[in-house]
Amino acid sequence: EKGRYEHFMLKEINEQPYIMMKIADTIEYYKKFSERLESALKSGSLSIVAAGTSMHAGLIGKFYLSTLAGFGSDVIIASEFPEWSRHIANGDVILAISQSGETADVLEAVRIARDRGAKVFSIVNVPGSTLTRLSDEYVFIQAGPEVGVAATKTFTAQVASLYVISSLISDPTSSEDLREKLLSISNSILKDMGRVDEESRKIAGLLKSREHVFFLGRGVNYPTALEGALKLKEISYIHAEGYAAGEYKHGPLALIEEGVPVIALIPKERSLINKIIYNLMEVKARGSFTVTIQPPDVSLPSDRRLVVDVEDELTSPLIYAIPLQLIAYYTALELGRNPDKPRNLAKSVTVE
Ligand code: M6R
């Protein structure tokens, strides 16, 4: 049921702070999975396998596992797994991430990995899905049913789960700190939701007539930028691309001309801010219309600012994802598209 919301997508976007509270209150639930993953990782390499939005969450998971837990990993796009996984052997570990647990490419990858003797861990939303049956260990992201074709609440629930799992691997006694951190993030999202919704709607009004939109991010928000672009193209049909901010000058910069919107996700960490300011000035000098999604108290040369309350760099994708989802949602509405049912797409892709 959509309740008071016009679309499932908007309802699901608004559910996000409550799902984070649920994850905060069930940190212990992730413990066994984290312990087993850590012990499996002692004997083999880790490959994260997923598609679409879940793959973007997987890239953030790679960042968390590296930064928090000290484990290196590879992220393999599920449909490419058969070709890119020939090195995977007995004792290696696959971490499959899938909302539905039914994505054909993910299931095929897992079958291949199992045949080679790899251990399969998975992060899933739908209970009883095929992926849980093919996995040695699985954990649920507890986001509840997602009806909108565009993944929203399941993205942040995957990211929050990966944050919890990586933090528990790093320090199994950190449950209480994690709980407090996630609760404070959900409270700050709730507090700002009305304003962020309104400002995202205004930005959507500026994007609706544009042909291309670019999203830039650094570090942990490089995958968030990819996700912002996927959301926008998927439901508004405007051409959108996400890039690592520093990679942009290696080619895509040629596409910038007067009025092309560039949406930059501004890091919280001071040491990264100067770099992104330089990236912004580069596109601005070529006529781009710049929007920054940013922490308070940072003065930036952007044409439009959307300020959010970022707690720390690592958890910032949980907060930045929300205006990106809302911008995509309102742009789709401005263009008369149905955001819940984008053309050509199905909620779960059960063919390879
Ligand atoms: O159910 P899954 O998480 O395995 O689905 C993967 C992708 O098909 C999915 O994330 C898709 O990219 C979404 N429609 C994006 O919003």
Coordinates of C-alpha atoms and ligand atoms in Angstrom, one line a residue:
E1 CA 0.0 0.0 0.0
K2 CA 1.2 3.5 -0.9
G3 CA -0.6 5.1 2.0
R4 CA -0.4 8.9 1.7
Y5 CA 2.3 8.8 -0.9
E6 CA 1.7 9.3 -4.6
H7 CA 4.1 6.6 -5.6
F8 CA 5.8 3.6 -4.0
M9 CA 9.2 5.1 -4.8
L10 CA 8.5 8.2 -2.6
K11 CA 7.1 6.0 0.2
E12 CA 10.2 3.8 0.0
I13 CA 12.5 6.8 0.0
N14 CA 10.8 8.0 3.2
E15 CA 11.1 4.7 4.9
Q16 CA 14.9 4.8 4.9
P17 CA 15.5 6.4 8.3
Y18 CA 13.2 3.8 9.9
I19 CA 15.0 1.0 8.3
M20 CA 18.3 2.4 9.6
M21 CA 16.8 2.4 13.1
K22 CA 15.8 -1.2 12.6
I23 CA 19.3 -2.1 11.6
A24 CA 20.7 -0.1 14.5
D25 CA 18.5 -2.1 16.9
T26 CA 19.5 -5.5 15.4
I27 CA 23.3 -5.1 15.3
E28 CA 23.7 -8.4 17.1
Y29 CA 21.9 -10.2 14.3
Y30 CA 24.9 -9.4 12.0
K31 CA 27.5 -10.8 14.4
K32 CA 27.4 -14.5 13.4
F33 CA 27.6 -13.5 9.7
S34 CA 30.5 -11.2 10.3
E35 CA 32.4 -13.7 12.3
R36 CA 32.0 -16.4 9.7
L37 CA 32.9 -14.1 6.9
E38 CA 36.0 -13.0 8.7
S39 CA 37.1 -16.5 9.3
A40 CA 36.4 -17.5 5.7
L41 CA 38.5 -14.6 4.5
K42 CA 41.6 -16.0 6.2
S43 CA 41.8 -18.8 3.7
G44 CA 40.9 -17.2 0.4
S45 CA 40.3 -14.1 -1.7
L46 CA 37.0 -12.2 -1.7
S47 CA 35.0 -11.3 -4.7
I48 CA 31.8 -9.2 -4.4
V49 CA 29.2 -10.1 -7.0
A50 CA 26.1 -8.0 -7.8
A51 CA 24.2 -6.1 -10.5
G52 CA 22.9 -2.5 -10.9
T53 CA 22.2 -0.7 -7.6
S54 CA 23.4 -3.7 -5.6
M55 CA 26.7 -3.5 -7.4
H56 CA 27.1 0.1 -6.3
A57 CA 26.4 -0.9 -2.7
G58 CA 29.0 -3.7 -3.3
L59 CA 31.6 -1.0 -4.3
I60 CA 30.9 0.8 -1.1
G61 CA 31.2 -2.5 0.7
K62 CA 34.6 -3.0 -0.9
F63 CA 35.6 0.4 0.5
Y64 CA 34.3 -0.5 4.0
L65 CA 36.0 -3.9 4.1
S66 CA 39.3 -2.3 3.0
T67 CA 39.1 0.8 5.3
L68 CA 37.5 -0.7 8.4
A69 CA 38.4 -4.4 8.3
G70 CA 41.7 -4.3 6.3
F71 CA 40.5 -6.9 3.7
G72 CA 41.0 -6.3 0.0
S73 CA 38.3 -7.5 -2.4
D74 CA 37.3 -7.4 -6.0
V75 CA 33.9 -6.3 -7.3
I76 CA 32.7 -8.3 -10.3
I77 CA 29.6 -7.3 -12.2
A78 CA 27.4 -10.4 -12.0
S79 CA 26.8 -10.7 -15.8
E80 CA 30.6 -10.6 -16.4
F81 CA 31.4 -13.1 -13.7
P82 CA 31.8 -16.2 -16.0
E83 CA 34.6 -14.4 -17.9
W84 CA 36.3 -12.5 -15.1
S85 CA 36.4 -15.2 -12.4
R86 CA 38.6 -17.9 -13.8
H87 CA 41.1 -17.4 -10.9
I88 CA 38.5 -18.2 -8.3
A89 CA 39.2 -21.6 -6.7
N90 CA 38.6 -23.8 -3.6
G91 CA 38.6 -21.7 -0.4
D92 CA 37.9 -18.4 -2.0
V93 CA 34.9 -16.4 -0.9
I94 CA 32.0 -14.8 -2.9
L95 CA 29.9 -12.1 -1.3
A96 CA 26.7 -11.9 -3.4
I97 CA 24.5 -8.9 -2.9
S98 CA 21.0 -8.9 -4.3
Q99 CA 17.7 -7.2 -3.2
S100 CA 15.5 -9.8 -4.8
G101 CA 17.8 -12.8 -4.5
E102 CA 16.5 -13.8 -7.9
T103 CA 18.7 -11.9 -10.4
A104 CA 19.7 -14.6 -12.9
D105 CA 23.2 -13.2 -13.5
V106 CA 23.9 -13.3 -9.7
L107 CA 22.5 -16.9 -9.4
E108 CA 24.6 -18.1 -12.3
A109 CA 27.7 -16.5 -10.8
V110 CA 27.1 -18.2 -7.5
R111 CA 26.6 -21.6 -9.2
I112 CA 29.9 -21.2 -11.0
A113 CA 31.7 -20.1 -7.8
R114 CA 30.2 -23.1 -5.9
D115 CA 31.3 -25.5 -8.6
R116 CA 34.9 -24.2 -8.1
G117 CA 34.7 -24.8 -4.3
A118 CA 34.2 -21.2 -3.3
K119 CA 32.2 -20.3 -0.2
V120 CA 29.1 -18.2 -0.8
F121 CA 28.0 -15.5 1.5
S122 CA 25.1 -13.4 0.6
I123 CA 23.3 -10.2 1.6
V124 CA 19.6 -10.3 0.5
N125 CA 16.3 -8.6 1.1
V126 CA 13.7 -11.1 0.1
P127 CA 13.3 -14.0 2.6
G128 CA 13.1 -17.4 1.0
S129 CA 14.7 -16.2 -2.3
T130 CA 16.7 -18.6 -4.5
L131 CA 20.0 -16.9 -3.5
T132 CA 19.5 -17.8 0.2
R133 CA 19.2 -21.4 -0.8
L134 CA 22.4 -21.3 -2.8
S135 CA 24.4 -19.7 -0.1
D136 CA 26.5 -21.1 2.7
E137 CA 25.7 -18.1 4.9
Y138 CA 23.2 -15.2 4.3
V139 CA 22.0 -12.1 6.1
F140 CA 18.9 -10.0 5.5
I141 CA 19.0 -6.3 5.1
Q142 CA 15.5 -6.0 6.7
A143 CA 14.2 -3.3 4.3
G144 CA 10.8 -4.9 3.8
P145 CA 9.2 -5.3 0.4
E146 CA 10.3 -2.8 -2.3
V147 CA 7.7 -2.3 -5.0
G148 CA 9.2 0.6 -7.0
V149 CA 11.4 -0.7 -9.8
A150 CA 14.1 1.8 -8.8
A151 CA 16.0 0.5 -5.8
T152 CA 16.0 3.1 -3.0
K153 CA 15.6 1.9 0.5
T154 CA 17.3 -1.4 -0.3
F155 CA 20.4 0.5 -1.5
T156 CA 20.8 2.3 1.9
A157 CA 19.9 -0.9 3.8
Q158 CA 22.6 -2.8 1.9
V159 CA 25.1 0.0 2.6
A160 CA 24.2 0.2 6.3
S161 CA 24.4 -3.7 6.6
L162 CA 27.9 -3.6 4.9
Y163 CA 29.0 -0.9 7.2
V164 CA 27.8 -2.9 10.3
I165 CA 29.4 -6.1 9.0
S166 CA 32.8 -4.4 8.2
S167 CA 32.8 -2.6 11.5
L168 CA 32.1 -5.8 13.5
I169 CA 34.9 -7.5 11.7
S170 CA 37.2 -4.7 12.6
D171 CA 35.9 -4.6 16.3
P172 CA 33.4 -7.1 17.5
T173 CA 32.8 -5.1 20.6
S174 CA 31.6 -2.0 18.7
S175 CA 27.9 -2.9 18.7
E176 CA 26.8 -0.1 21.0
D177 CA 28.8 2.6 19.1
L178 CA 27.3 1.3 15.8
R179 CA 23.8 1.4 17.2
E180 CA 24.3 5.0 18.4
K181 CA 25.8 6.1 15.1
L182 CA 23.0 4.6 13.0
L183 CA 20.4 6.0 15.2
S184 CA 21.9 9.5 15.1
I185 CA 22.1 9.3 11.2
S186 CA 18.4 8.2 11.0
N187 CA 17.4 11.1 13.3
S188 CA 19.3 13.6 11.3
I189 CA 17.7 12.3 8.1
L190 CA 14.3 12.5 9.6
K191 CA 14.9 16.0 10.9
D192 CA 16.0 17.3 7.4
M193 CA 13.7 15.2 5.2
G194 CA 11.1 17.9 4.5
R195 CA 13.7 20.5 3.5
V196 CA 15.8 18.0 1.5
D197 CA 12.6 17.0 -0.3
E198 CA 11.8 20.6 -1.2
E199 CA 15.2 21.5 -2.3
S200 CA 15.6 18.3 -4.4
R201 CA 12.3 19.1 -6.1
K202 CA 13.7 22.6 -7.0
I203 CA 16.8 21.0 -8.5
A204 CA 14.7 18.6 -10.5
G205 CA 12.9 21.6 -12.0
L206 CA 16.3 22.8 -13.2
L207 CA 17.3 19.4 -14.7
K208 CA 14.1 18.5 -16.5
S209 CA 15.0 20.3 -19.7
R210 CA 18.7 19.1 -19.9
E211 CA 20.0 16.4 -22.2
H212 CA 22.9 15.2 -20.0
V213 CA 23.6 15.3 -16.3
F214 CA 26.9 14.3 -14.7
F215 CA 27.5 13.1 -11.1
L216 CA 30.9 13.4 -9.5
G217 CA 32.1 11.8 -6.2
R218 CA 35.4 10.9 -4.5
G219 CA 36.3 8.0 -2.3
V220 CA 33.4 6.3 -0.7
N221 CA 31.0 8.6 -2.6
Y222 CA 32.3 7.6 -6.0
P223 CA 29.9 4.7 -6.1
T224 CA 27.2 7.0 -4.7
A225 CA 27.7 9.2 -7.8
L226 CA 27.3 6.1 -10.0
E227 CA 24.1 5.4 -8.1
G228 CA 22.8 8.9 -8.5
A229 CA 23.3 8.7 -12.3
L230 CA 21.6 5.3 -12.5
K231 CA 18.6 6.5 -10.6
L232 CA 18.2 9.6 -12.8
K233 CA 18.5 7.7 -16.1
E234 CA 16.4 4.8 -15.0
I235 CA 13.3 6.8 -14.2
S236 CA 13.6 10.1 -16.0
Y237 CA 15.3 8.8 -19.2
I238 CA 17.7 11.7 -19.1
H239 CA 21.2 10.7 -20.0
A240 CA 23.3 10.6 -16.8
E241 CA 26.7 9.4 -15.9
G242 CA 28.6 9.1 -12.7
Y243 CA 32.3 9.5 -12.4
A244 CA 35.1 9.5 -9.9
A245 CA 35.7 13.3 -9.7
G246 CA 39.4 13.0 -10.6
E247 CA 38.7 10.7 -13.5
Y248 CA 36.5 13.3 -15.2
K249 CA 39.3 15.3 -16.7
H250 CA 40.5 12.1 -18.5
G251 CA 37.9 12.4 -21.3
P252 CA 34.3 13.2 -20.1
L253 CA 35.3 16.9 -19.6
A254 CA 35.0 17.2 -23.3
L255 CA 31.2 16.9 -23.0
I256 CA 30.9 20.0 -20.8
E257 CA 29.4 23.0 -22.5
E258 CA 27.2 25.9 -21.4
G259 CA 24.5 24.8 -19.0
V260 CA 25.4 21.1 -18.6
P261 CA 24.5 20.2 -15.0
V262 CA 27.2 18.6 -12.9
I263 CA 26.1 17.4 -9.5
A264 CA 29.1 17.0 -7.1
L265 CA 29.0 15.1 -3.8
I266 CA 31.3 17.0 -1.4
P267 CA 33.4 15.0 1.0
K268 CA 33.2 15.7 4.7
E269 CA 37.0 15.2 5.0
R270 CA 38.8 18.5 4.7
S271 CA 41.8 16.9 2.9
L272 CA 39.5 15.8 0.0
I273 CA 37.5 19.1 -0.3
N274 CA 40.2 21.1 -2.0
K275 CA 40.6 18.5 -4.7
I276 CA 36.9 18.5 -5.5
I277 CA 36.8 22.3 -5.5
Y278 CA 39.4 22.2 -8.2
N279 CA 37.3 19.7 -10.1
L280 CA 34.2 22.0 -9.8
M281 CA 36.1 25.0 -11.0
E282 CA 37.3 23.1 -14.0
V283 CA 33.7 22.3 -15.1
K284 CA 32.4 25.7 -14.1
A285 CA 35.1 27.4 -16.3
R286 CA 33.5 25.6 -19.2
G287 CA 30.0 26.8 -18.5
S288 CA 28.6 23.9 -16.5
F289 CA 25.7 24.5 -14.1
T290 CA 27.0 23.1 -10.8
V291 CA 25.1 21.7 -7.9
T292 CA 26.8 20.6 -4.7
I293 CA 25.3 18.2 -2.2
Q294 CA 27.4 19.0 0.8
P295 CA 28.0 19.3 4.5
P296 CA 27.3 22.6 6.2
D297 CA 30.0 25.2 6.6
V298 CA 31.9 24.6 3.4
S299 CA 32.0 27.4 1.0
L300 CA 32.0 26.3 -2.6
P301 CA 31.9 27.9 -6.0
S302 CA 28.7 26.1 -7.0
D303 CA 25.5 27.6 -8.5
R304 CA 23.2 25.7 -6.2
R305 CA 23.9 24.0 -2.8
L306 CA 21.9 21.3 -1.0
V307 CA 23.2 21.1 2.5
V308 CA 22.9 17.8 4.5
D309 CA 24.0 16.9 7.9
V310 CA 26.9 14.5 7.3
E311 CA 28.2 12.7 10.4
D312 CA 31.3 11.3 8.9
E313 CA 32.9 10.4 5.6
L314 CA 32.3 6.7 5.8
T315 CA 28.6 6.8 6.5
S316 CA 27.9 9.8 4.2
P317 CA 26.5 7.6 1.3
L318 CA 23.5 6.8 3.6
I319 CA 22.7 10.5 3.7
Y320 CA 23.8 11.6 0.2
A321 CA 21.7 8.9 -1.5
I322 CA 18.5 10.4 -0.4
P323 CA 18.6 13.8 -2.2
L324 CA 19.9 11.9 -5.3
Q325 CA 16.9 9.6 -5.2
L326 CA 14.5 12.5 -4.7
I327 CA 16.1 14.5 -7.5
A328 CA 15.5 11.5 -9.8
Y329 CA 12.0 11.1 -8.5
Y330 CA 10.9 14.7 -9.0
T331 CA 12.7 14.9 -12.4
A332 CA 10.7 11.9 -13.6
L333 CA 7.5 13.6 -12.3
E334 CA 8.3 16.8 -14.1
L335 CA 8.7 14.9 -17.3
G336 CA 5.4 13.0 -16.8
R337 CA 7.1 9.6 -16.3
N338 CA 5.8 7.0 -13.9
P339 CA 8.7 6.5 -11.5
D340 CA 7.4 3.2 -10.2
K341 CA 7.3 1.6 -13.6
P342 CA 10.1 2.8 -15.9
R343 CA 9.8 1.7 -19.5
N344 CA 11.7 -1.5 -20.5
L345 CA 12.6 -2.5 -16.9
A346 CA 11.4 -5.1 -14.5
K347 CA 11.8 -5.2 -10.7
S348 CA 13.9 -8.3 -10.9
V349 CA 15.8 -9.4 -13.9
T350 CA 15.4 -13.2 -14.1
V351 CA 17.0 -13.7 -17.5
E352 CA 20.8 -13.7 -18.2
Ligands
M6R1 O1 17.5 -7.7 -7.0 P1 18.9 -7.2 -7.3 O2 19.4 -6.4 -6.3 O3 19.8 -8.4 -7.6 O4 18.7 -6.3 -8.6 C1 19.8 -5.8 -9.3 C2 19.4 -4.8 -10.3 O5 18.6 -5.3 -11.3 C3 18.7 -3.6 -9.7 O6 19.5 -3.0 -8.6 C4 18.4 -2.5 -10.7 O7 19.6 -2.0 -11.2 C5 17.5 -1.5 -10.1 N1 16.3 -1.3 -10.9 C6 18.2 -0.1 -10.0 O8 17.3 0.8 -9.4

